[in-house]
Amino acid sequence: MSEQVRALAERDGWRDEDFAARVHYEGAGDRYSVEYYAPTDCVLYWKVKGDGETAVPVGRETVPGPLRERIRQDLDAAGIDPEAEGRTL
């Protein structure tokens, strides 16, 4: 596990998944799974369907601003450049 993933896993709601860290978010009737990948130093957003089992990747421009800001704050608190939130693959 990378230092970045370990540091994120210490933040509220985040968990480590070997080379990535994941957090779940629910608000305004939408559910998201957010993943930070250490090897590529980027964040991916997944919108979780109503069944709670199916998720599809979504563009960050469709993600609520407050969620994106929270992710940037968590990255920064974990010692990761918050600009990673806006990087594309």
GROMACS .gro file of N, CA and C in nm, residues 2-88:
model
  261
    2SER      N    1   0.053   0.222  -0.082
    2SER     CA    2   0.134   0.343  -0.090
    2SER      C    3   0.108   0.433   0.031
    3GLU      N    4   0.200   0.525   0.055
    3GLU     CA    5   0.183   0.620   0.165
    3GLU      C    6   0.059   0.705   0.145
    4GLN      N    7   0.030   0.743   0.019
    4GLN     CA    8  -0.087   0.826  -0.010
    4GLN      C    9  -0.216   0.752   0.026
    5VAL      N   10  -0.224   0.626  -0.014
    5VAL     CA   11  -0.343   0.547   0.016
    5VAL      C   12  -0.357   0.530   0.166
    6ARG      N   13  -0.249   0.502   0.234
    6ARG     CA   14  -0.252   0.486   0.379
    6ARG      C   15  -0.301   0.614   0.446
    7ALA      N   16  -0.251   0.727   0.401
    7ALA     CA   17  -0.292   0.855   0.461
    7ALA      C   18  -0.440   0.884   0.435
    8LEU      N   19  -0.488   0.855   0.315
    8LEU     CA   20  -0.631   0.876   0.286
    8LEU      C   21  -0.717   0.782   0.369
    9ALA      N   22  -0.673   0.660   0.388
    9ALA     CA   23  -0.750   0.562   0.464
    9ALA      C   24  -0.768   0.605   0.610
   10GLU      N   25  -0.687   0.697   0.656
   10GLU     CA   26  -0.700   0.749   0.791
   10GLU      C   27  -0.805   0.860   0.800
   11ARG      N   28  -0.850   0.909   0.685
   11ARG     CA   29  -0.952   1.014   0.681
   11ARG      C   30  -1.091   0.952   0.702
   12ASP      N   31  -1.184   1.030   0.750
   12ASP     CA   32  -1.320   0.983   0.777
   12ASP      C   33  -1.387   0.927   0.652
   13GLY      N   34  -1.427   0.800   0.659
   13GLY     CA   35  -1.501   0.736   0.552
   13GLY      C   36  -1.417   0.666   0.447
   14TRP      N   37  -1.289   0.698   0.438
   14TRP     CA   38  -1.203   0.638   0.337
   14TRP      C   39  -1.157   0.500   0.383
   15ARG      N   40  -1.135   0.413   0.287
   15ARG     CA   41  -1.076   0.282   0.317
   15ARG      C   42  -0.973   0.249   0.210
   16ASP      N   43  -0.877   0.169   0.248
   16ASP     CA   44  -0.771   0.135   0.153
   16ASP      C   45  -0.808   0.009   0.076
   17GLU      N   46  -0.765   0.007  -0.047
   17GLU     CA   47  -0.785  -0.109  -0.134
   17GLU      C   48  -0.657  -0.133  -0.211
   18ASP      N   49  -0.551  -0.157  -0.136
   18ASP     CA   50  -0.419  -0.186  -0.190
   18ASP      C   51  -0.358  -0.064  -0.258
   19PHE      N   52  -0.377  -0.045  -0.386
   19PHE     CA   53  -0.317   0.067  -0.458
   19PHE      C   54  -0.413   0.185  -0.474
   20ALA      N   55  -0.533   0.174  -0.415
   20ALA     CA   56  -0.633   0.279  -0.426
   20ALA      C   57  -0.699   0.302  -0.290
   21ALA      N   58  -0.765   0.417  -0.277
   21ALA     CA   59  -0.845   0.446  -0.159
   21ALA      C   60  -0.984   0.485  -0.209
   22ARG      N   61  -1.086   0.447  -0.132
   22ARG     CA   62  -1.224   0.469  -0.175
   22ARG      C   63  -1.307   0.526  -0.061
   23VAL      N   64  -1.399   0.614  -0.098
   23VAL     CA   65  -1.496   0.669  -0.003
   23VAL      C   66  -1.633   0.670  -0.072
   24HIS      N   67  -1.737   0.656   0.008
   24HIS     CA   68  -1.873   0.661  -0.045
   24HIS      C   69  -1.939   0.789   0.004
   25TYR      N   70  -2.021   0.847  -0.080
   25TYR     CA   71  -2.086   0.973  -0.050
   25TYR      C   72  -2.232   0.963  -0.091
   26GLU      N   73  -2.319   1.015  -0.008
   26GLU     CA   74  -2.461   1.020  -0.041
   26GLU      C   75  -2.512   1.158  -0.004
   27GLY      N   76  -2.577   1.222  -0.099
   27GLY     CA   77  -2.631   1.354  -0.073
   27GLY      C   78  -2.718   1.401  -0.188
   28ALA      N   79  -2.820   1.478  -0.156
   28ALA     CA   80  -2.912   1.533  -0.256
   28ALA      C   81  -2.973   1.423  -0.342
   29GLY      N   82  -2.994   1.305  -0.282
   29GLY     CA   83  -3.057   1.196  -0.354
   29GLY      C   84  -2.966   1.115  -0.444
   30ASP      N   85  -2.838   1.150  -0.450
   30ASP     CA   86  -2.742   1.078  -0.534
   30ASP      C   87  -2.641   1.006  -0.446
   31ARG      N   88  -2.590   0.896  -0.499
   31ARG     CA   89  -2.486   0.820  -0.429
   31ARG      C   90  -2.366   0.807  -0.522
   32TYR      N   91  -2.248   0.828  -0.463
   32TYR     CA   92  -2.124   0.821  -0.539
   32TYR      C   93  -2.022   0.733  -0.466
   33SER      N   94  -1.938   0.670  -0.545
   33SER     CA   95  -1.819   0.605  -0.495
   33SER      C   96  -1.704   0.683  -0.557
   34VAL      N   97  -1.611   0.725  -0.474
   34VAL     CA   98  -1.499   0.807  -0.521
   34VAL      C   99  -1.371   0.731  -0.492
   35GLU      N  100  -1.285   0.722  -0.592
   35GLU     CA  101  -1.162   0.645  -0.578
   35GLU      C  102  -1.040   0.729  -0.616
   36TYR      N  103  -0.940   0.722  -0.531
   36TYR     CA  104  -0.810   0.783  -0.560
   36TYR      C  105  -0.715   0.669  -0.594
   37TYR      N  106  -0.651   0.678  -0.710
   37TYR     CA  107  -0.555   0.576  -0.754
   37TYR      C  108  -0.414   0.630  -0.743
   38ALA      N  109  -0.334   0.571  -0.655
   38ALA     CA  110  -0.198   0.617  -0.633
   38ALA      C  111  -0.109   0.602  -0.757
   39PRO      N  112  -0.116   0.490  -0.832
   39PRO     CA  113  -0.024   0.475  -0.946
   39PRO      C  114  -0.039   0.585  -1.052
   40THR      N  115  -0.164   0.634  -1.069
   40THR     CA  116  -0.187   0.739  -1.170
   40THR      C  117  -0.211   0.875  -1.107
   41ASP      N  118  -0.216   0.881  -0.974
   41ASP     CA  119  -0.237   1.006  -0.900
   41ASP      C  120  -0.358   1.081  -0.953
   42CYS      N  121  -0.471   1.012  -0.959
   42CYS     CA  122  -0.594   1.076  -1.006
   42CYS      C  123  -0.714   1.020  -0.929
   43VAL      N  124  -0.827   1.089  -0.945
   43VAL     CA  125  -0.952   1.055  -0.879
   43VAL      C  126  -1.055   1.019  -0.984
   44LEU      N  127  -1.129   0.911  -0.957
   44LEU     CA  128  -1.240   0.871  -1.043
   44LEU      C  129  -1.369   0.876  -0.963
   45TYR      N  130  -1.475   0.922  -1.029
   45TYR     CA  131  -1.607   0.927  -0.967
   45TYR      C  132  -1.697   0.824  -1.032
   46TRP      N  133  -1.771   0.753  -0.949
   46TRP     CA  134  -1.867   0.653  -0.994
   46TRP      C  135  -2.003   0.689  -0.934
   47LYS      N  136  -2.106   0.693  -1.016
   47LYS     CA  137  -2.241   0.715  -0.964
   47LYS      C  138  -2.303   0.578  -0.939
   48VAL      N  139  -2.355   0.560  -0.818
   48VAL     CA  140  -2.411   0.432  -0.777
   48VAL      C  141  -2.561   0.434  -0.807
   49LYS      N  142  -2.605   0.332  -0.879
   49LYS     CA  143  -2.747   0.320  -0.916
   49LYS      C  144  -2.830   0.283  -0.793
   50GLY      N  145  -2.961   0.292  -0.807
   50GLY     CA  146  -3.054   0.267  -0.697
   50GLY      C  147  -3.042   0.131  -0.634
   51ASP      N  148  -2.993   0.031  -0.710
   51ASP     CA  149  -2.981  -0.104  -0.653
   51ASP      C  150  -2.865  -0.116  -0.555
   52GLY      N  151  -2.779  -0.014  -0.553
   52GLY     CA  152  -2.664  -0.015  -0.462
   52GLY      C  153  -2.552  -0.107  -0.505
   53GLU      N  154  -2.570  -0.179  -0.613
   53GLU     CA  155  -2.471  -0.275  -0.660
   53GLU      C  156  -2.401  -0.230  -0.788
   54THR      N  157  -2.470  -0.151  -0.867
   54THR     CA  158  -2.419  -0.111  -0.997
   54THR      C  159  -2.369   0.033  -0.990
   55ALA      N  160  -2.250   0.055  -1.043
   55ALA     CA  161  -2.194   0.190  -1.048
   55ALA      C  162  -2.139   0.214  -1.188
   56VAL      N  163  -2.155   0.337  -1.235
   56VAL     CA  164  -2.102   0.374  -1.365
   56VAL      C  165  -2.011   0.495  -1.348
   57PRO      N  166  -1.900   0.499  -1.422
   57PRO     CA  167  -1.812   0.615  -1.411
   57PRO      C  168  -1.881   0.738  -1.467
   58VAL      N  169  -1.857   0.851  -1.403
   58VAL     CA  170  -1.916   0.978  -1.448
   58VAL      C  171  -1.808   1.084  -1.458
   59GLY      N  172  -1.830   1.180  -1.545
   59GLY     CA  173  -1.739   1.292  -1.558
   59GLY      C  174  -1.748   1.383  -1.438
   60ARG      N  175  -1.635   1.438  -1.397
   60ARG     CA  176  -1.636   1.520  -1.276
   60ARG      C  177  -1.721   1.645  -1.291
   61GLU      N  178  -1.748   1.689  -1.414
   61GLU     CA  179  -1.834   1.807  -1.432
   61GLU      C  180  -1.979   1.778  -1.391
   62THR      N  181  -2.016   1.650  -1.374
   62THR     CA  182  -2.151   1.614  -1.331
   62THR      C  183  -2.159   1.592  -1.180
   63VAL      N  184  -2.045   1.597  -1.112
   63VAL     CA  185  -2.038   1.571  -0.968
   63VAL      C  186  -2.063   1.702  -0.893
   64PRO      N  187  -2.146   1.699  -0.788
   64PRO     CA  188  -2.173   1.821  -0.711
   64PRO      C  189  -2.044   1.888  -0.659
   65GLY      N  190  -2.041   2.020  -0.669
   65GLY     CA  191  -1.926   2.097  -0.624
   65GLY      C  192  -1.885   2.069  -0.480
   66PRO      N  193  -1.981   2.060  -0.386
   66PRO     CA  194  -1.941   2.033  -0.247
   66PRO      C  195  -1.867   1.899  -0.231
   67LEU      N  196  -1.906   1.799  -0.308
   67LEU     CA  197  -1.836   1.671  -0.300
   67LEU      C  198  -1.695   1.684  -0.355
   68ARG      N  199  -1.682   1.751  -0.467
   68ARG     CA  200  -1.548   1.770  -0.524
   68ARG      C  201  -1.459   1.847  -0.428
   69GLU      N  202  -1.515   1.948  -0.362
   69GLU     CA  203  -1.437   2.026  -0.265
   69GLU      C  204  -1.396   1.937  -0.147
   70ARG      N  205  -1.486   1.854  -0.098
   70ARG     CA  206  -1.451   1.763   0.013
   70ARG      C  207  -1.337   1.671  -0.028
   71ILE      N  208  -1.341   1.619  -0.148
   71ILE     CA  209  -1.237   1.529  -0.195
   71ILE      C  210  -1.103   1.604  -0.201
   72ARG      N  211  -1.104   1.726  -0.253
   72ARG     CA  212  -0.980   1.806  -0.258
   72ARG      C  213  -0.926   1.831  -0.117
   73GLN      N  214  -1.015   1.859  -0.022
   73GLN     CA  215  -0.971   1.882   0.117
   73GLN      C  216  -0.911   1.755   0.176
   74ASP      N  217  -0.973   1.641   0.151
   74ASP     CA  218  -0.920   1.515   0.203
   74ASP      C  219  -0.784   1.483   0.141
   75LEU      N  220  -0.771   1.506   0.011
   75LEU     CA  221  -0.641   1.483  -0.054
   75LEU      C  222  -0.535   1.570   0.010
   76ASP      N  223  -0.565   1.698   0.027
   76ASP     CA  224  -0.470   1.792   0.085
   76ASP      C  225  -0.432   1.749   0.228
   77ALA      N  226  -0.530   1.710   0.308
   77ALA     CA  227  -0.504   1.668   0.445
   77ALA      C  228  -0.418   1.542   0.450
   78ALA      N  229  -0.425   1.461   0.344
   78ALA     CA  230  -0.346   1.338   0.338
   78ALA      C  231  -0.209   1.361   0.274
   79GLY      N  232  -0.178   1.486   0.243
   79GLY     CA  233  -0.048   1.517   0.183
   79GLY      C  234  -0.040   1.492   0.034
   80ILE      N  235  -0.156   1.484  -0.031
   80ILE     CA  236  -0.164   1.463  -0.175
   80ILE      C  237  -0.203   1.595  -0.240
   81ASP      N  238  -0.140   1.627  -0.351
   81ASP     CA  239  -0.174   1.750  -0.422
   81ASP      C  240  -0.323   1.749  -0.457
   82PRO      N  241  -0.401   1.846  -0.408
   82PRO     CA  242  -0.545   1.847  -0.434
   82PRO      C  243  -0.579   1.861  -0.584
   83GLU      N  244  -0.481   1.903  -0.663
   83GLU     CA  245  -0.504   1.912  -0.808
   83GLU      C  246  -0.524   1.774  -0.871
   84ALA      N  247  -0.487   1.668  -0.798
   84ALA     CA  248  -0.509   1.532  -0.847
   84ALA      C  249  -0.659   1.508  -0.871
   85GLU      N  250  -0.744   1.578  -0.796
   85GLU     CA  251  -0.890   1.561  -0.811
   85GLU      C  252  -0.935   1.597  -0.953
   86GLY      N  253  -0.868   1.691  -1.017
   86GLY     CA  254  -0.908   1.736  -1.149
   86GLY      C  255  -0.836   1.670  -1.266
   87ARG      N  256  -0.741   1.583  -1.237
   87ARG     CA  257  -0.664   1.519  -1.345
   87ARG      C  258  -0.750   1.415  -1.417
   88THR      N  259  -0.728   1.406  -1.546
   88THR     CA  260  -0.797   1.303  -1.624
   88THR      C  261  -0.700   1.191  -1.658
   0.00000   0.00000   0.00000
